[in-house]
Amino acid sequence: MTSIKEVAVVGLGYIGLPTAAILASKGIIVKGVDVTPRTVDAVNRGEVPFVEPALGDFVAAAVANGTLSASFDTPSADAFIVAVPTPFNADRSANLSYIEAAADKIAPQLRGNELVILESTSPPGATQHMADRILAARPDLDSSTLHVAHCPERVLPGRVMEELVTNDRIVGGITPEAAQMAKDLYSVFCEAEILVTDATTAEMAKLVENSYRDVNIAFANELSVISDKVGIDVWELIELANHHPRVNILQPGPGVGGHCIAVDPWFIVAAAPEESKLIRQARETNDAKPSWVVDKVIKSTETPGFNGKVAVLGLAFKANIDDLRESPSIAIARSLAEKAPGVEFLLVEPHIESLPATLAGINNVKLVNTDAGLAEASTIVVLVDHDQFKAVPATALAGKDVIDTRGLWR
Ligand code: SAJ
């Protein structure tokens, strides 16, 4: 049982807002904090500024019954959950400036005995760094009354509301007492096992989980390039190999996107550059896949039957979401537009209404719907396996040159 009654959630993004909403649904008073006016306004209206199944119902209900509100200012509270971005710097080390800014705003609000949880994916040592920064700002505070823990999120975008409840959770405390307090708070909504450790092990566990996946996707992506060279179907190959009881190869794609798997392994590489050879190579293999796709498309535009238009299906970083962060599709679309200025690229993304700034100003790209893209272009490139694309009938593809990076229409 937690004694915590009020929680401030700093950062109302893809992780912070679901966490805020689920805590509020359990009767905790949640005060959300964000720097973006659009986010604060949307939440206070009971709305969600991005696509995530079921989240809208939670936010609407919590705002209506007064357990969830949002503002720009960090308030006082019994506990603080920091869920802000940790992008990487030019040298691929973690940029902790958002965490530091959150810590600087929490520090003046402390009265003693609060719990501060870092949820943002962080390099080893970041939780201790946050604790040190808060204490440096508050020399008047008895350090034994500040409880700091790391509780990395592990939810899969698209299934967040379900996985918040059902995924096991790792809680790493700067002290065992902080870990226990964090465990008690997460038990309010998490029905799975909550495993307790120290803060640095918790930080590494999160990074390792995503690196594990990155390394395995790199293997699949390498197989796709090898299969293309030897003239076989990589999806059939993987399906057959996966019949072995101890083999479970993942799926190739146009590259790895999202803010997690494409980023987190670099934090390990930065912490131990000489020792992280496989992790680094996997990142490089996955990062090389978009330009391999671009070369394939350019070759298609140089064939005699090409009609001047390419339909690019999917800009999101994976199926059935609107999240364009670190999406390989965006890099592919930009590179195509630059390499083939005389070709028109019809971009299809059913989950967005306008192109992101990185594509909006380019004159040989435009956003169209699926039917228009398929009807007008003679080359079709599939980058995302959205359900809407899976439903395309084979007749719509007759006579087209199809470059299918997801194995959608085999
Ligand atoms: N991908 C492939 N082939 C596959 C699986 C994925 O190419 O077989 C690609 C996807 O298309 C996408 C990228 O990898 O571009 C990442 O997608 P994902 O669904 O594997 O993972 P994310 O980034 O949405 O969420 C991951 C999850 N981590 C793991 O599965 C270990 C999630 O549980 C984490 O909470 C999340 O990162 C995070 O926030 O760290």
XYZ file of N, CA and C and ligand atoms in Angstrom, residues 15 121 152-158 163 167 206 208-214 216-217 220-221 249-262 264 286 316-319 321 323 325-328 383-385 405-406, ligand 1:
202
model
N 4.706 8.345 -22.848
C 4.792 7.543 -21.629
C 4.177 8.276 -20.442
N 14.279 6.784 -20.306
C 15.384 5.867 -20.588
C 16.695 6.625 -20.401
N 12.235 2.276 -15.340
C 12.135 2.419 -16.790
C 10.815 1.875 -17.307
N 10.261 2.580 -18.289
C 9.023 2.072 -18.894
C 9.373 0.999 -19.919
N 8.454 0.072 -20.145
C 8.716 -1.014 -21.095
C 7.541 -1.237 -22.030
N 6.618 -0.282 -22.058
C 5.384 -0.501 -22.829
C 5.605 -0.317 -24.320
N 4.838 -1.039 -25.094
C 4.948 -0.991 -26.546
C 3.948 0.031 -27.080
N 4.428 1.063 -27.811
C 3.477 2.013 -28.396
C 2.398 1.261 -29.184
N 1.156 1.648 -28.986
C 0.029 0.953 -29.627
C -0.666 0.010 -28.648
N -0.295 -2.793 -21.559
C 1.006 -3.249 -21.063
C 1.418 -2.561 -19.756
N 2.705 -5.782 -17.961
C 4.156 -6.034 -18.057
C 4.805 -6.058 -16.677
N 16.996 -1.697 -18.912
C 16.180 -1.089 -19.964
C 16.959 -0.994 -21.275
N 19.530 -2.726 -22.214
C 19.853 -4.065 -22.705
C 18.649 -4.704 -23.405
N 17.464 -4.483 -22.880
C 16.260 -5.047 -23.511
C 16.128 -4.528 -24.950
N 16.308 -3.220 -25.102
C 16.162 -2.661 -26.448
C 17.334 -3.034 -27.355
N 18.517 -3.187 -26.788
C 19.666 -3.612 -27.605
C 19.504 -5.054 -28.069
N 18.953 -5.873 -27.195
C 18.689 -7.270 -27.549
C 17.821 -7.315 -28.816
N 16.794 -6.479 -28.803
C 15.891 -6.456 -29.952
C 16.595 -5.881 -31.186
N 17.391 -4.853 -30.980
C 18.092 -4.219 -32.097
C 19.044 -5.206 -32.764
N 18.819 -8.423 -32.783
C 18.054 -9.458 -33.482
C 17.394 -8.939 -34.752
N 16.963 -7.681 -34.743
C 16.414 -7.095 -35.983
C 17.543 -6.922 -37.002
N 17.973 -10.025 -38.871
C 16.931 -10.187 -39.894
C 17.204 -9.263 -41.085
N 17.614 -8.035 -40.798
C 17.896 -7.103 -41.900
C 19.089 -7.575 -42.731
N 13.700 -15.962 -35.417
C 14.270 -14.781 -36.080
C 13.181 -13.720 -36.220
N 13.536 -12.468 -36.004
C 12.568 -11.364 -36.154
C 12.392 -11.021 -37.633
N 11.647 -9.955 -37.887
C 11.302 -9.594 -39.264
C 12.182 -8.457 -39.791
N 12.617 -8.555 -41.049
C 13.344 -7.422 -41.626
C 12.382 -6.279 -41.946
N 12.924 -5.126 -42.201
C 12.107 -3.963 -42.550
C 12.970 -2.939 -43.250
N 12.499 -1.685 -43.350
C 13.288 -0.650 -44.043
C 14.344 -0.025 -43.145
N 14.475 -0.520 -41.903
C 15.374 0.074 -40.913
C 14.634 0.081 -39.591
N 15.278 0.534 -38.550
C 14.652 0.525 -37.226
C 14.336 1.962 -36.812
N 13.097 2.171 -36.394
C 12.689 3.519 -35.997
C 12.213 3.582 -34.564
N 11.613 4.713 -34.216
C 11.119 4.927 -32.861
C 12.185 5.585 -32.015
N 11.771 6.059 -30.865
C 12.732 6.783 -30.044
C 13.520 5.856 -29.119
N 13.302 4.535 -29.205
C 13.899 3.657 -28.199
C 14.968 2.755 -28.781
N 14.532 1.832 -29.647
C 15.466 0.805 -30.117
C 16.583 1.404 -30.975
N 16.249 2.471 -31.711
C 17.272 3.084 -32.567
C 18.194 4.014 -31.787
N 18.650 3.785 -27.784
C 19.180 3.280 -26.513
C 20.511 2.512 -26.618
N 21.448 -1.799 -38.952
C 20.069 -1.305 -39.078
C 20.026 0.094 -39.687
N 5.072 6.337 -40.680
C 5.216 6.074 -39.238
C 6.358 5.081 -39.023
N 6.865 4.974 -37.788
C 8.009 4.081 -37.603
C 7.601 2.626 -37.500
N 6.286 2.381 -37.299
C 5.816 0.997 -37.374
C 4.300 0.996 -37.582
N 3.721 -0.200 -37.640
C 2.320 -0.336 -38.049
C 1.310 0.292 -37.093
N 0.271 3.178 -36.024
C 0.454 4.319 -35.121
C 0.770 5.558 -35.966
N 3.180 7.768 -34.981
C 4.451 8.241 -34.443
C 5.529 8.226 -35.533
N 8.626 9.501 -35.032
C 9.944 9.724 -34.437
C 10.971 8.706 -34.925
N 12.110 9.227 -35.359
C 13.229 8.394 -35.834
C 12.755 7.381 -36.883
N 11.725 7.744 -37.654
C 11.206 6.768 -38.612
C 12.134 6.635 -39.807
N 12.526 5.393 -40.150
C 13.373 5.246 -41.335
C 12.650 5.720 -42.601
N 6.751 0.652 -46.846
C 7.692 0.852 -45.743
C 7.087 0.493 -44.390
N 5.746 0.509 -44.288
C 5.085 0.220 -43.009
C 3.933 -0.748 -43.265
N 3.795 -1.732 -42.379
C 2.742 -2.743 -42.558
C 1.442 -2.340 -41.851
N 9.236 -3.825 -48.418
C 10.252 -4.040 -47.368
C 9.691 -4.759 -46.146
N 8.356 -4.980 -46.131
C 7.730 -5.598 -44.949
C 7.157 -6.980 -45.223
N 11.053 -3.872 -36.182
C 11.522 -4.613 -37.246
N 11.410 -5.975 -37.191
C 10.850 -6.616 -36.114
C 10.382 -5.846 -35.024
C 10.500 -4.476 -35.087
O 12.020 -4.063 -38.232
O 10.777 -7.843 -36.149
C 11.168 -2.398 -36.217
C 9.830 -1.686 -36.211
O 9.310 -1.581 -37.486
C 10.223 -0.336 -35.651
C 11.324 -0.700 -34.666
O 11.783 -1.975 -35.020
O 10.762 0.509 -36.646
C 10.907 -0.714 -33.231
O 9.613 -1.311 -33.062
P 9.215 -2.295 -31.885
O 7.775 -2.584 -32.032
O 10.111 -3.454 -31.852
O 9.539 -1.495 -30.567
P 9.154 -0.002 -30.037
O 10.306 0.915 -30.374
O 7.814 0.415 -30.441
O 9.141 -0.283 -28.473
C 10.296 -0.826 -27.849
C 9.875 -2.026 -26.994
N 11.064 -2.740 -26.540
C 11.204 -4.082 -26.728
O 10.393 -4.752 -27.321
C 12.446 -4.687 -26.132
C 9.035 -1.541 -25.836
O 8.729 -2.629 -24.953
C 9.775 -0.451 -25.056
O 8.993 0.053 -23.984
C 10.051 0.683 -26.016
O 10.885 0.197 -27.067
C 10.739 1.800 -25.270
O 10.072 2.801 -24.975
O 11.920 1.651 -24.948
